[in-house]
PDB file of C-alpha atoms in Angstrom:
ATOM      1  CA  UNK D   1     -13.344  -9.089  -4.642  1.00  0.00           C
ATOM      2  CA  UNK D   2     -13.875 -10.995  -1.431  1.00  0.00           C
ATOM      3  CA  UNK D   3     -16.959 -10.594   0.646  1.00  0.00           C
ATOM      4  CA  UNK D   4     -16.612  -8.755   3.662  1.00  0.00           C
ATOM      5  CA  UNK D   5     -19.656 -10.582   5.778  1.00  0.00           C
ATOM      6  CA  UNK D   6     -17.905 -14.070   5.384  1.00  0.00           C
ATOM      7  CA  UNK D   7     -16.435 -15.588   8.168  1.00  0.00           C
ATOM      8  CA  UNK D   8     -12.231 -15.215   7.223  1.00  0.00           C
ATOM      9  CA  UNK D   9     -10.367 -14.956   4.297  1.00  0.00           C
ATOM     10  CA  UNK D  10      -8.233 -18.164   3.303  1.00  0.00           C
ATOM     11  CA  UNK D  11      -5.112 -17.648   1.477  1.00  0.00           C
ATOM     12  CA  UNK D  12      -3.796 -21.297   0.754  1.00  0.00           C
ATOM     13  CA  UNK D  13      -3.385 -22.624   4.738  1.00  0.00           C
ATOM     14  CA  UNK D  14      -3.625 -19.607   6.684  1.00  0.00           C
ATOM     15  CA  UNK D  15      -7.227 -18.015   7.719  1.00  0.00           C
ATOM     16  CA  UNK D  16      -7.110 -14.443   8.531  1.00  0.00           C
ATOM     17  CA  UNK D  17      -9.535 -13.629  11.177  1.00  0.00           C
ATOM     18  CA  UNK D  18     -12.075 -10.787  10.069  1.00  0.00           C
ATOM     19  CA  UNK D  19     -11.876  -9.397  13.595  1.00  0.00           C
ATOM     20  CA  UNK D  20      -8.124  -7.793  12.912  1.00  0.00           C
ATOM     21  CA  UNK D  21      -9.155  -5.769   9.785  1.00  0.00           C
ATOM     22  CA  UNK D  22     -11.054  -2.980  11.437  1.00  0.00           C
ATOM     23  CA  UNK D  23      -8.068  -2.842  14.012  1.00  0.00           C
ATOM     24  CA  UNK D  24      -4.852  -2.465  11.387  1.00  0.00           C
ATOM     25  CA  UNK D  25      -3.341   0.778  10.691  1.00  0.00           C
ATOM     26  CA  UNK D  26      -3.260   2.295   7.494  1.00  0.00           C
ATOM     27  CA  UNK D  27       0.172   3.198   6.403  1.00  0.00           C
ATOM     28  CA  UNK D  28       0.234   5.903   3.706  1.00  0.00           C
ATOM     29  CA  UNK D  29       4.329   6.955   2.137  1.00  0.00           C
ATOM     30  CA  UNK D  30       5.403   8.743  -0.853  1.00  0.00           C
ATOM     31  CA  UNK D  31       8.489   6.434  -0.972  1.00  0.00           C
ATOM     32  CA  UNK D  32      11.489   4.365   1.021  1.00  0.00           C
ATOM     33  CA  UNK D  33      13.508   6.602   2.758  1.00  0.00           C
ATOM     34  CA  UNK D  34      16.059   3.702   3.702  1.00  0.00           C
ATOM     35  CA  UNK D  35      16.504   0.526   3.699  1.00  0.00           C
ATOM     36  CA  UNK D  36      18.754  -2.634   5.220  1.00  0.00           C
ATOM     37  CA  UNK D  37      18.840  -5.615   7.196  1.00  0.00           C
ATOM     38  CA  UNK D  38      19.824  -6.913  10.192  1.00  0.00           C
ATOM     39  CA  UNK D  39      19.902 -10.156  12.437  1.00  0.00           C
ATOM     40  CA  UNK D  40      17.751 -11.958   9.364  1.00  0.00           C
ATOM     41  CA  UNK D  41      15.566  -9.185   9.639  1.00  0.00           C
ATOM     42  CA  UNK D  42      14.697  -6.851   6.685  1.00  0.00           C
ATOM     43  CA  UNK D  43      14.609  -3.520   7.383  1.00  0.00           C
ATOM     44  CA  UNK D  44      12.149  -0.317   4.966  1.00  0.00           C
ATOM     45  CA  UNK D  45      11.680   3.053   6.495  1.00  0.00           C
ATOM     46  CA  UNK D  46       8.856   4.722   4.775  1.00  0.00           C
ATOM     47  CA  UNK D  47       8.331   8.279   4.289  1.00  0.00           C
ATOM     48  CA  UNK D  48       5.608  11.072   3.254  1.00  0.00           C
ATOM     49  CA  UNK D  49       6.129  14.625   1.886  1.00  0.00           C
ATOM     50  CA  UNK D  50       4.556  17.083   4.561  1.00  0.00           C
ATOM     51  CA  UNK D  51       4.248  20.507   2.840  1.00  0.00           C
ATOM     52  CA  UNK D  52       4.316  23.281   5.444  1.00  0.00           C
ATOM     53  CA  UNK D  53       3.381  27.298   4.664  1.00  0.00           C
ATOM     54  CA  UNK D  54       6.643  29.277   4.944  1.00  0.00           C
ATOM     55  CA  UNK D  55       5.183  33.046   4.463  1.00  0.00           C
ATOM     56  CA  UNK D  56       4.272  33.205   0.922  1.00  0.00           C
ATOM     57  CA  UNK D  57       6.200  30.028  -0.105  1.00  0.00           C
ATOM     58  CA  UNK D  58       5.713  26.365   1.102  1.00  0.00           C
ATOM     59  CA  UNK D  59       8.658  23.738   2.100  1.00  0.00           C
ATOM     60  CA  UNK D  60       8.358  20.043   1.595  1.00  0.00           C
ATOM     61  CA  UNK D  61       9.272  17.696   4.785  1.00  0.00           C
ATOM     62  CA  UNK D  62       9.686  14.745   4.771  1.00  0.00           C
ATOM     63  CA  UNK D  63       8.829  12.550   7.922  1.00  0.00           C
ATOM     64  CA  UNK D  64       9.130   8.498   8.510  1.00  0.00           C
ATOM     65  CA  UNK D  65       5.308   7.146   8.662  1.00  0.00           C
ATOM     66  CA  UNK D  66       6.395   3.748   8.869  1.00  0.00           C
ATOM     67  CA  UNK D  67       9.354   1.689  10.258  1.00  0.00           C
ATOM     68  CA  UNK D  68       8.657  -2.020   8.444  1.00  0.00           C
ATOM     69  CA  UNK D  69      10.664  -4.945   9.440  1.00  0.00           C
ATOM     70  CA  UNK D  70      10.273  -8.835   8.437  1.00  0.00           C
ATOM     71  CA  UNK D  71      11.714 -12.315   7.194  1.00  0.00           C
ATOM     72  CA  UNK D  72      12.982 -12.579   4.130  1.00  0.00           C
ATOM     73  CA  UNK D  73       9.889 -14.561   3.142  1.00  0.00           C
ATOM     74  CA  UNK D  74       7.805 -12.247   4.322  1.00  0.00           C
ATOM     75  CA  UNK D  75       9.399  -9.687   1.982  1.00  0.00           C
ATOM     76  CA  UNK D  76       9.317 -11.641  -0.851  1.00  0.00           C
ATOM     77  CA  UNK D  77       5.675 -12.426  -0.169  1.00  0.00           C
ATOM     78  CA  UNK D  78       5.345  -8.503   0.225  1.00  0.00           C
ATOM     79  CA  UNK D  79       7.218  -7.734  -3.423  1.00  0.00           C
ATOM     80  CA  UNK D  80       4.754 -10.729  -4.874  1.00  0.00           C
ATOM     81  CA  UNK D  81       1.812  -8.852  -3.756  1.00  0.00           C
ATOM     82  CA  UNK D  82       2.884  -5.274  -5.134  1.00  0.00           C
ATOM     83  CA  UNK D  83       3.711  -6.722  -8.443  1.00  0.00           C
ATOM     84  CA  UNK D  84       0.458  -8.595  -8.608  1.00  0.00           C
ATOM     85  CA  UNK D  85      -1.172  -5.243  -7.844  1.00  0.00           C
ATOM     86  CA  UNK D  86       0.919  -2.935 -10.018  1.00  0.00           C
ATOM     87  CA  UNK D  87       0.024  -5.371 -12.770  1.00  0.00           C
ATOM     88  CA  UNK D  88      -3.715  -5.224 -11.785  1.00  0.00           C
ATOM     89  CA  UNK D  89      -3.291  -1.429 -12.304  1.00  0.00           C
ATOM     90  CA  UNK D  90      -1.256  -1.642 -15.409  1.00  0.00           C
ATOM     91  CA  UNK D  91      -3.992  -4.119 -17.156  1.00  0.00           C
ATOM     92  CA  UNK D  92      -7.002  -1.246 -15.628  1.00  0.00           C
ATOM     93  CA  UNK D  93      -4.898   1.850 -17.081  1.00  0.00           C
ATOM     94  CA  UNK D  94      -4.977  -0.111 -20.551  1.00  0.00           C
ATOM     95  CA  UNK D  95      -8.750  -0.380 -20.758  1.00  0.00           C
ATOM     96  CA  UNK D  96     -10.844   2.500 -22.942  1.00  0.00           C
ATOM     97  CA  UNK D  97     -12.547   4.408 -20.279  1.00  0.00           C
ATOM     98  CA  UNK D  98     -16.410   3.643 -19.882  1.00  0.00           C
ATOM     99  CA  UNK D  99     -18.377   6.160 -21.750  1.00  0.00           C
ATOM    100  CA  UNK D 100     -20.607   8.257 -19.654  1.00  0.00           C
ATOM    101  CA  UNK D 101     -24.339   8.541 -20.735  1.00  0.00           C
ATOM    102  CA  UNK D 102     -26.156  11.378 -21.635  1.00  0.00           C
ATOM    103  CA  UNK D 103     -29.022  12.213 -18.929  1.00  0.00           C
ATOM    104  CA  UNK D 104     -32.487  13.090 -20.760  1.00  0.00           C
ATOM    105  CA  UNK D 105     -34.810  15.099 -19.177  1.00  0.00           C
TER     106      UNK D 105
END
């Protein structure tokens, strides 16, 4: 893990300044709703589930949370990074889970 007090993180050429981090949005989905491109221009919609009380039963919405758009590279860059992290999880979900100890009084 990187440090959070130091002064930028450098991935190969590029320093990301430490001031933009506590400004970017968060962007939660439960999937891609659509997708395209145009221009040279990728093009995701993301989506979440909303689940909204209908008397005694509930309906699922689903709303856009997210309208992403970039190069090409920077969508191969994007796909690098979520199969570098999917196979971060993957090698975590195959590790026995740490035993908890007993507390003694």
């Amino acid at each position: 893990m990187t440090d959070p007090e130091a002064p930028g993180t450098t991935q190969g050429p590029v320093t990301i300044s430490t001031s933009s981090s506590e400004r970017a949005p968060i962007i939660y989905f439960d999937g891609a709703s659509c997708f395209g491109h145009h221009n040279g221009a990728i093009q995701i919609e993301l989506a979440a589930n909303l689940l909204m009380p209908v008397g005694a039963a509930v309906r699922v919405d689903v709303v856009q949370t997210a309208h992403l758009r970039c190069s090409v590279a920077a969508a191969l860059a994007l796909r690098e990074a979520l199969d570098k992290a999917l196979a971060m999880y993957k090698q975590g979900q195959q590790q026995p889970a740490e035993e908890i100890p007993a507390v003694k009084n």
